[in-house]
């Protein structure tokens, strides 16, 4: 059994062996970033049992291995924004805080999921005026329950996104998957929109670091687009590994122990949350979303269960 | 001893008798409203001992007989505003509340004293975005301590007042005395400013009901200035007498009992809070502010104390 | 496709055409108010595809097209109550606020659903002592999670409702459907109960405006029953249309777009939330509750799906 | 220099020596409890420099050596009340908490000073409905600032005290000095009032343990008056000495160090807070309140200062 | 129909009659405490229809007849702890409160379910530093939503439990069922751990009172293990019966009425929440967990439904 | 009249003219940093009327021109700390946030004045465990009123400071003037203490940037002492000038206008707050603290007033 944090690198592909259990983030249904195709193929050819952390999901939709990372990333996006708004970092010199007699900084967050909610909490805590742009009505009401009157929520549409870019001192993209069902749609936010609409000295943080959503390339360092500082640093949680690592380990442990105790077959059969994370079994794609994204043949896990009913 | 709520009316002047103690609101240093000159004269000629509720003041500046009325008036100003913003009342149809996906109503309050703070609390509680315009830096910090990040405070100047009128759905004037030391200055807010700057269907509430501050005449009913509903109803607390009356009575009682116990002379001598409320003694003006406002001769109370040292 | 807010009026019935898609509030399972029978018949005879806003429902029971209206109505019920408790409106002169030394107003709310919760939030925010009467134990615990120690909850039974009427300065009915399964039960609150139990000058607001629940006739203006002001104004949200209209539009938009994109058949087949709102299809009643309420024949939508499996 | 916690006991009187500095609680102006007369005489005859902890006071009225004890006593009064309301302790079986569907316990607190405020915070935190009865209007407003809408405050008068006794499940007396200026007034609350007005199984806690205020004798154990459990345990903070002792030590330390550094004469001359605590100097009563309470001759400290001006 | 609170006692077994409906707590799947075996047999032999309160469960996992008792027990565990930490009760003399300048008491709670959450709320409210030890990641995030930054949560493992025992002034066990699926595992906390790791004068409260979880025998009185006070009092809610009894009655009533209205067969068939509580029917064990725990033959209720399909 | 932000630089000394009014920060009583001696001499020799911003003070001790800068600096100290705790900045990789299941970061703040309180608010808002070390008992109680149970306060002494350094992930010095009256005492925190006691990868922020308090040299860039990142960047507010500049301007304006209106003599005579800021008048030191700190002759302003009584 291999328990990893990051998806296997090409040099690790030859090490994968048939029947071995691999626990890892795989991200095979996300983004346009190259490389995942090769990973999918390696996972098929090796014949490993591959379980994707990010797909394990409880009945109420909670993703226990994604939540800690999302919470951390959302929090850090605001800390980084607050730092890069300072004058020595070429920012406009705004404080994400509340000083009597001075209107507070405007923080606009696109997306009210775990990352966006975490960013909103942090920005509110620091004292900003916070606007969340969210397209799901159900979620808008949950945000209202969570934040009460402290946050402004607006419905996500092009006009409100543009308005948000214009007024933001700090704009955070916390949208990860944008309507994949509608195929290869254009990015929600283009480089030109950032450059032309945002204020001089403002900061744009892209937590998703996915060009399919925001048309900017990820980079380990902040950079400028026009007069705007852009932060699109991949894997923010690794910056605070002392917290991120045990948070992830705690969350993985029960699943690893269950597989160790019962074997993978019994474990996924009895634990539907874990089953949702199962991507590959001995060369077959057993997750429908992965099959569709990677344009591979789908093999329902039910078939395995039926064949091995007496296990 | 006469204990009244409202200042004596002209028909009551003849009833005042020499040496009698009168407890009442007198308001002799405020506004431009006619009538107070006559009252001052009646109080002098009658020879009463007149104590003005609104001037009794504790060491830390708290006015125990004004505070309940101010708190009530500030609260009601928002309730009235919320009511008159509704469409059947010719308002623009805005809710002073927070509905997910809809930017909240903007409530702008001029003045962060007891009335303004009470109005801000109520408007915040209902869900508005609240801005307080205040000129005193010390007070700005106290408002920040009180409201944390929930309210936006801006420094009071002409630009910020104009900006406030423009953005407000509900604008509340909670400034009562505007720099009296600079003499007959023009009103802070003119009829034209309301008419030209405010949005169609917005509401303007003037709690001060003093033309010297806002250039509108008090009226028992709301009326329109252009497309703006204006509420300048005098004596708002009387609308909720079931609360206002006992609140005032509770606050007056200890002073009345002290005077009843000790006589007025000993009471004001021993209680400096009460002394601050003493306006007239047997035909003499013993309060400096009243003397200046009414252009009458000032007679220091110290003289009485010295003359009666052995009382 | 017709997208309306209010249910079609009799004069509009002839305009409905076979196969046309109608999005609207329909309210065919509620109340005793005449007219809906005719509407149901018109919808059948016209052969429209009729989707009822109020019945669209997410997996967790949230009704995205009802929630904004309920939230607004609950909020306004308290604003109206606070206004009509004032003396010039013939109220007893109570403030829904908290003045030091004065016991606060008592607001009693029957029903802890979306309307009741919204009313409770507003009344608490203003400073009242709030009691919620609720019959569902699960909901009582959710209210406790939401409000902590700030609200008193009591179990709904006749004794507690009577006690609530007696102590309330403002009583709000936020119960909409009362045990319809038990047939034509008497109203929960009768005119006599209001008249005899409530205090002189108190206010009763009936948000449901349904005589089957509270035995009072809806009216666009408040009126008196004995010494109690009664507010049973239909369609409160229309008073703040500037907020209610976009809140509704935001919520409808995704459903309308999905139907426009896919056609109604594919849309309801793939989106179970939307399917719950489908009432009529080409002359057939495809919603069981509507069929029962209107005493019409029920035609399961499954039959359509089976017949059109290859669409 | 002697630094004690409790006032000197009779057997310790002979140990006091002329010119020695004594730091201790002395309580010479409080209550009717016997013994203090003897203490005052011992302090005079010994010629010590006696500083009373409870009288040290900062400019804004804060008593740094009384505050920790008051805060602890108020907190414990509620814990003890919550414990003795349980059935095995002969209480009525009420929880000072909030269970959905059950009206909360009523806690009534007489006096809104440090003890009463601490008790109110604790009772609120546990979930009770809390009423504070307070006579000072200024304090009523401070309590409102502190507690917002969470507490009910009522003006202190006989009617409200009786009403409070009637409705309380737990009644706490947190009034310590009752109008000493009006001489030997009767107690505010008599044994009969407790017995006749309070509910069966209710609890009465007297934090003051002073028969002059509440007509009950202090006792180290709770006892019954009729059906009411009465707790009048002296020196509650000693029950949690692990907290009380360092809290007191921290607070005393700066004063002790200042006296050690400068000598008592220079210390009291330069530090007006400390001076307020000085009761006796070499056989003379230098505190006016002590002189009045003990009917001893008052010797102004100014005389010492003048005589020793060149020290 | 028999509606009881506590499970039937041996002397009551002969009174149970065939076909009679018994509503009661039964606790047949919990703990190692003797007696339940006999109860199970009595319930089978009598042929009653037995519904176990503690097993009735709504769709989202809420147990309406267990929640009030759990909430009360968690709350009382802190009150008892706070009382027994006092010096006269042999405690170390710590206050569960917050005194400026003194580090607060440490309260550690094992288990973040309803009991643990209630205990945490109460301990936080009193002012303690609270740590919750919880093994379920999903629950850890719910606790974070509920308590925000106010509580520290740690993952449940042996190291963290030992660390918790070491630092706690008050340790509360709120874990009830410990991995029953793994068979007869040793207790989580042994007598030795309490004795050796906890501080002198600390308090240990075991709300579960189950030796299978914490190796201590329940006792109606607190007792000492080494220098630690141990409270393992069964049935804490009975101490506050005035609250517990109506809270339970409110929750039971709708189920009892439904059974009275429809008969038990129709009621359990139509109400899946109630069905979950059904344990025995006419001598057959119809609940799988009960059958496994008691090692009895399981008879699926479906069989009854099929046999009586036309009822 | 010259209105500056920073104290005059040596090259500006020759520009100062007799009788001119200078408004500026002067800092003549603080620290050991060279240069201020020369400034004091220049101010004397030039004969300017010099008013020091930092000394203007209202009756209740509030410093309106220092408060905004302190609030900003305290806030930024936490943002900088949170940034430099990240791994790419050589920090230990800790998040100043709260992730379920992970104990939160420890932030220890020395000094509970405006800077320390602002830092504590920010650190709490982000989710840290916050300890404030403060020596003044009165202030400890104010912090308790402000933060409730959310912060741990400890009395300032050497043991607690050492303990704080040991446990802190982020340690912030917010003490500015350390007992100047006791002369040249050693720094509170030495370089060795930071190096030896703090954790590897921790961060130390010195907001005071005064070697007399913390034995480290100010530097515009963070640097390492052993394994600890040290931030002692002077003038933090200049990093967010867009906020700091108008905040200061707003606060200065009323004083500048009063001097412009009345002339400096009348202004300081009538406004005691402003008078407290007056340091030099025509070559004379009129502020006692400045005279003592700079070892110059003190000339009481009263003398000016007496000489110019008829102005």
Short mmCIF file of N, CA, C and O in Angstrom, two decimals, chain C residues 228-290:
data_model
loop_
_atom_site.label_atom_id
_atom_site.label_comp_id
_atom_site.label_asym_id
_atom_site.label_seq_id
_atom_site.Cartn_x
_atom_site.Cartn_y
_atom_site.Cartn_z
N UNK C 228 -57.43 45.12 19.23
CA UNK C 228 -56.20 44.60 18.66
C UNK C 228 -56.12 44.99 17.18
O UNK C 228 -57.10 44.85 16.45
N UNK C 229 -54.96 45.50 16.78
CA UNK C 229 -54.76 45.79 15.36
C UNK C 229 -54.38 44.51 14.65
O UNK C 229 -53.46 43.81 15.09
N UNK C 230 -55.08 44.19 13.58
CA UNK C 230 -54.81 42.96 12.84
C UNK C 230 -54.28 43.31 11.46
O UNK C 230 -54.86 44.13 10.75
N UNK C 231 -53.17 42.70 11.11
CA UNK C 231 -52.56 42.91 9.79
C UNK C 231 -52.57 41.57 9.07
O UNK C 231 -51.94 40.62 9.53
N UNK C 232 -53.33 41.51 7.99
CA UNK C 232 -53.40 40.27 7.21
C UNK C 232 -53.34 40.68 5.75
O UNK C 232 -54.25 40.45 4.98
N UNK C 233 -52.23 41.33 5.40
CA UNK C 233 -52.06 41.91 4.07
C UNK C 233 -51.46 40.85 3.16
O UNK C 233 -50.39 40.33 3.44
N UNK C 234 -52.15 40.51 2.06
CA UNK C 234 -51.59 39.48 1.18
C UNK C 234 -50.34 40.00 0.46
O UNK C 234 -50.20 41.20 0.22
N UNK C 235 -49.48 39.07 0.15
CA UNK C 235 -48.30 39.35 -0.68
C UNK C 235 -47.42 40.48 -0.15
O UNK C 235 -47.15 41.48 -0.84
N UNK C 236 -46.97 40.33 1.06
CA UNK C 236 -46.11 41.36 1.66
C UNK C 236 -44.87 41.67 0.80
O UNK C 236 -44.48 42.83 0.68
N UNK C 237 -44.22 40.66 0.19
CA UNK C 237 -42.99 40.99 -0.54
C UNK C 237 -43.16 42.02 -1.64
O UNK C 237 -42.21 42.73 -1.99
N UNK C 238 -44.38 42.14 -2.19
CA UNK C 238 -44.56 43.12 -3.26
C UNK C 238 -44.34 44.55 -2.75
O UNK C 238 -44.12 45.46 -3.53
N UNK C 239 -44.39 44.74 -1.44
CA UNK C 239 -44.14 46.07 -0.87
C UNK C 239 -42.69 46.50 -1.03
O UNK C 239 -42.36 47.67 -0.89
N UNK C 240 -41.81 45.54 -1.22
CA UNK C 240 -40.38 45.87 -1.39
C UNK C 240 -39.88 45.21 -2.68
O UNK C 240 -38.92 44.45 -2.69
N UNK C 241 -40.56 45.55 -3.75
CA UNK C 241 -40.32 44.88 -5.03
C UNK C 241 -38.89 45.06 -5.52
O UNK C 241 -38.35 44.20 -6.21
N UNK C 242 -38.26 46.15 -5.14
CA UNK C 242 -36.90 46.39 -5.60
C UNK C 242 -35.94 45.30 -5.08
O UNK C 242 -34.88 45.08 -5.65
N UNK C 243 -36.32 44.67 -4.00
CA UNK C 243 -35.52 43.57 -3.47
C UNK C 243 -36.13 42.22 -3.88
O UNK C 243 -35.44 41.31 -4.31
N UNK C 244 -37.46 42.13 -3.78
CA UNK C 244 -38.12 40.85 -4.01
C UNK C 244 -38.00 40.40 -5.46
O UNK C 244 -37.78 39.22 -5.73
N UNK C 245 -38.10 41.34 -6.39
CA UNK C 245 -38.09 40.96 -7.81
C UNK C 245 -36.74 40.37 -8.23
O UNK C 245 -36.70 39.26 -8.75
N UNK C 246 -35.62 41.05 -8.00
CA UNK C 246 -34.36 40.42 -8.40
C UNK C 246 -34.04 39.16 -7.59
O UNK C 246 -33.41 38.24 -8.11
N UNK C 247 -34.49 39.09 -6.34
CA UNK C 247 -34.23 37.90 -5.54
C UNK C 247 -34.92 36.70 -6.18
O UNK C 247 -34.36 35.60 -6.27
N UNK C 248 -36.15 36.93 -6.66
CA UNK C 248 -36.88 35.86 -7.32
C UNK C 248 -36.24 35.55 -8.68
O UNK C 248 -36.03 34.39 -9.04
N UNK C 249 -35.93 36.59 -9.43
CA UNK C 249 -35.35 36.41 -10.77
C UNK C 249 -34.06 35.60 -10.70
O UNK C 249 -33.85 34.67 -11.48
N UNK C 250 -33.19 35.96 -9.77
CA UNK C 250 -31.94 35.21 -9.59
C UNK C 250 -32.21 33.72 -9.38
O UNK C 250 -31.50 32.87 -9.89
N UNK C 251 -33.23 33.47 -8.59
CA UNK C 251 -33.50 32.09 -8.21
C UNK C 251 -34.15 31.31 -9.34
O UNK C 251 -33.93 30.11 -9.49
N UNK C 252 -34.95 31.99 -10.15
CA UNK C 252 -35.63 31.32 -11.27
C UNK C 252 -34.68 31.04 -12.42
O UNK C 252 -34.76 30.00 -13.08
N UNK C 253 -33.79 31.99 -12.65
CA UNK C 253 -32.97 31.98 -13.86
C UNK C 253 -32.36 30.62 -14.20
O UNK C 253 -32.52 30.14 -15.34
N UNK C 254 -31.68 29.95 -13.26
CA UNK C 254 -31.05 28.69 -13.67
C UNK C 254 -32.05 27.65 -14.18
O UNK C 254 -31.73 26.90 -15.08
N UNK C 255 -33.27 27.65 -13.62
CA UNK C 255 -34.26 26.67 -14.06
C UNK C 255 -34.76 27.02 -15.45
O UNK C 255 -34.92 26.16 -16.31
N UNK C 256 -35.03 28.30 -15.65
CA UNK C 256 -35.51 28.74 -16.96
C UNK C 256 -34.46 28.44 -18.02
O UNK C 256 -34.77 27.92 -19.11
N UNK C 257 -33.21 28.71 -17.70
CA UNK C 257 -32.15 28.46 -18.67
C UNK C 257 -32.00 26.97 -18.97
O UNK C 257 -31.76 26.59 -20.12
N UNK C 258 -32.18 26.16 -17.95
CA UNK C 258 -32.04 24.73 -18.18
C UNK C 258 -33.16 24.23 -19.11
O UNK C 258 -32.91 23.44 -20.03
N UNK C 259 -34.37 24.74 -18.89
CA UNK C 259 -35.49 24.35 -19.74
C UNK C 259 -35.27 24.87 -21.17
O UNK C 259 -35.51 24.16 -22.15
N UNK C 260 -34.79 26.10 -21.27
CA UNK C 260 -34.55 26.68 -22.59
C UNK C 260 -33.49 25.87 -23.34
O UNK C 260 -33.60 25.63 -24.55
N UNK C 261 -32.48 25.45 -22.62
CA UNK C 261 -31.38 24.69 -23.21
C UNK C 261 -31.79 23.30 -23.68
O UNK C 261 -31.46 22.88 -24.79
N UNK C 262 -32.48 22.61 -22.81
CA UNK C 262 -32.68 21.18 -23.01
C UNK C 262 -34.08 20.81 -23.45
O UNK C 262 -34.34 19.66 -23.80
N UNK C 263 -35.01 21.74 -23.38
CA UNK C 263 -36.42 21.41 -23.51
C UNK C 263 -36.93 20.92 -22.15
O UNK C 263 -36.16 20.42 -21.32
N UNK C 264 -38.22 21.06 -21.96
CA UNK C 264 -38.75 20.75 -20.62
C UNK C 264 -38.60 19.27 -20.28
O UNK C 264 -38.34 18.90 -19.13
N UNK C 265 -38.74 18.41 -21.28
CA UNK C 265 -38.76 16.98 -20.99
C UNK C 265 -37.43 16.50 -20.43
O UNK C 265 -37.35 15.86 -19.38
N UNK C 266 -36.35 16.89 -21.13
CA UNK C 266 -35.02 16.48 -20.69
C UNK C 266 -34.67 17.18 -19.35
O UNK C 266 -34.06 16.58 -18.46
N UNK C 267 -35.08 18.43 -19.24
CA UNK C 267 -34.76 19.19 -18.04
C UNK C 267 -35.36 18.54 -16.79
O UNK C 267 -34.66 18.31 -15.79
N UNK C 268 -36.64 18.23 -16.80
CA UNK C 268 -37.25 17.64 -15.59
C UNK C 268 -36.74 16.22 -15.38
O UNK C 268 -36.66 15.74 -14.25
N UNK C 269 -36.37 15.56 -16.46
CA UNK C 269 -35.87 14.20 -16.32
C UNK C 269 -34.51 14.18 -15.61
O UNK C 269 -34.21 13.31 -14.80
N UNK C 270 -33.70 15.17 -15.92
CA UNK C 270 -32.34 15.19 -15.36
C UNK C 270 -32.24 15.97 -14.06
O UNK C 270 -31.26 15.83 -13.33
N UNK C 271 -33.19 16.83 -13.80
CA UNK C 271 -33.09 17.67 -12.61
C UNK C 271 -34.26 17.36 -11.67
O UNK C 271 -35.36 17.88 -11.84
N UNK C 272 -34.03 16.54 -10.66
CA UNK C 272 -35.14 16.13 -9.79
C UNK C 272 -35.75 17.28 -9.01
O UNK C 272 -36.92 17.21 -8.61
N UNK C 273 -34.98 18.35 -8.76
CA UNK C 273 -35.53 19.51 -8.05
C UNK C 273 -36.64 20.15 -8.88
O UNK C 273 -37.70 20.50 -8.37
N UNK C 274 -36.34 20.28 -10.16
CA UNK C 274 -37.29 20.90 -11.07
C UNK C 274 -38.51 20.00 -11.25
O UNK C 274 -39.67 20.47 -11.27
N UNK C 275 -38.25 18.72 -11.33
CA UNK C 275 -39.34 17.75 -11.51
C UNK C 275 -40.39 17.90 -10.41
O UNK C 275 -41.59 17.78 -10.66
N UNK C 276 -39.90 18.18 -9.19
CA UNK C 276 -40.85 18.31 -8.08
C UNK C 276 -41.84 19.45 -8.30
O UNK C 276 -42.91 19.47 -7.70
N UNK C 277 -41.46 20.42 -9.13
CA UNK C 277 -42.33 21.56 -9.38
C UNK C 277 -43.31 21.34 -10.52
O UNK C 277 -44.25 22.12 -10.71
N UNK C 278 -43.11 20.28 -11.29
CA UNK C 278 -43.97 20.04 -12.46
C UNK C 278 -45.37 19.62 -12.00
O UNK C 278 -45.53 18.61 -11.32
N UNK C 279 -46.37 20.39 -12.39
CA UNK C 279 -47.75 20.09 -11.97
C UNK C 279 -48.61 19.47 -13.07
O UNK C 279 -49.33 18.52 -12.84
N UNK C 280 -48.53 20.10 -14.25
CA UNK C 280 -49.40 19.65 -15.35
C UNK C 280 -48.59 19.43 -16.62
O UNK C 280 -47.67 20.22 -16.90
N UNK C 281 -48.96 18.37 -17.34
CA UNK C 281 -48.34 18.15 -18.65
C UNK C 281 -49.43 17.79 -19.63
O UNK C 281 -50.08 16.74 -19.49
N UNK C 282 -49.64 18.63 -20.57
CA UNK C 282 -50.59 18.36 -21.66
C UNK C 282 -51.91 17.76 -21.15
O UNK C 282 -52.32 16.68 -21.58
N UNK C 283 -52.48 18.47 -20.19
CA UNK C 283 -53.80 18.06 -19.72
C UNK C 283 -53.81 17.01 -18.62
O UNK C 283 -54.88 16.61 -18.13
N UNK C 284 -52.63 16.57 -18.21
CA UNK C 284 -52.59 15.56 -17.15
C UNK C 284 -51.98 16.14 -15.87
O UNK C 284 -51.04 16.94 -15.94
N UNK C 285 -52.51 15.68 -14.73
CA UNK C 285 -51.96 16.12 -13.44
C UNK C 285 -50.83 15.17 -13.07
O UNK C 285 -51.09 14.00 -12.77
N UNK C 286 -49.61 15.64 -13.07
CA UNK C 286 -48.48 14.75 -12.83
C UNK C 286 -47.91 14.91 -11.43
O UNK C 286 -46.87 14.33 -11.10
N UNK C 287 -48.56 15.74 -10.60
CA UNK C 287 -48.11 15.90 -9.22
C UNK C 287 -49.18 15.33 -8.30
O UNK C 287 -50.34 15.74 -8.36
N UNK C 288 -48.75 14.41 -7.46
CA UNK C 288 -49.72 13.67 -6.64
C UNK C 288 -50.47 14.59 -5.66
O UNK C 288 -51.68 14.49 -5.49
N UNK C 289 -49.72 15.47 -5.01
CA UNK C 289 -50.37 16.37 -4.03
C UNK C 289 -51.43 17.25 -4.69
O UNK C 289 -52.49 17.50 -4.12
N UNK C 290 -51.10 17.73 -5.90
CA UNK C 290 -52.08 18.56 -6.61
C UNK C 290 -53.31 17.73 -6.93
O UNK C 290 -54.46 18.17 -6.74
#
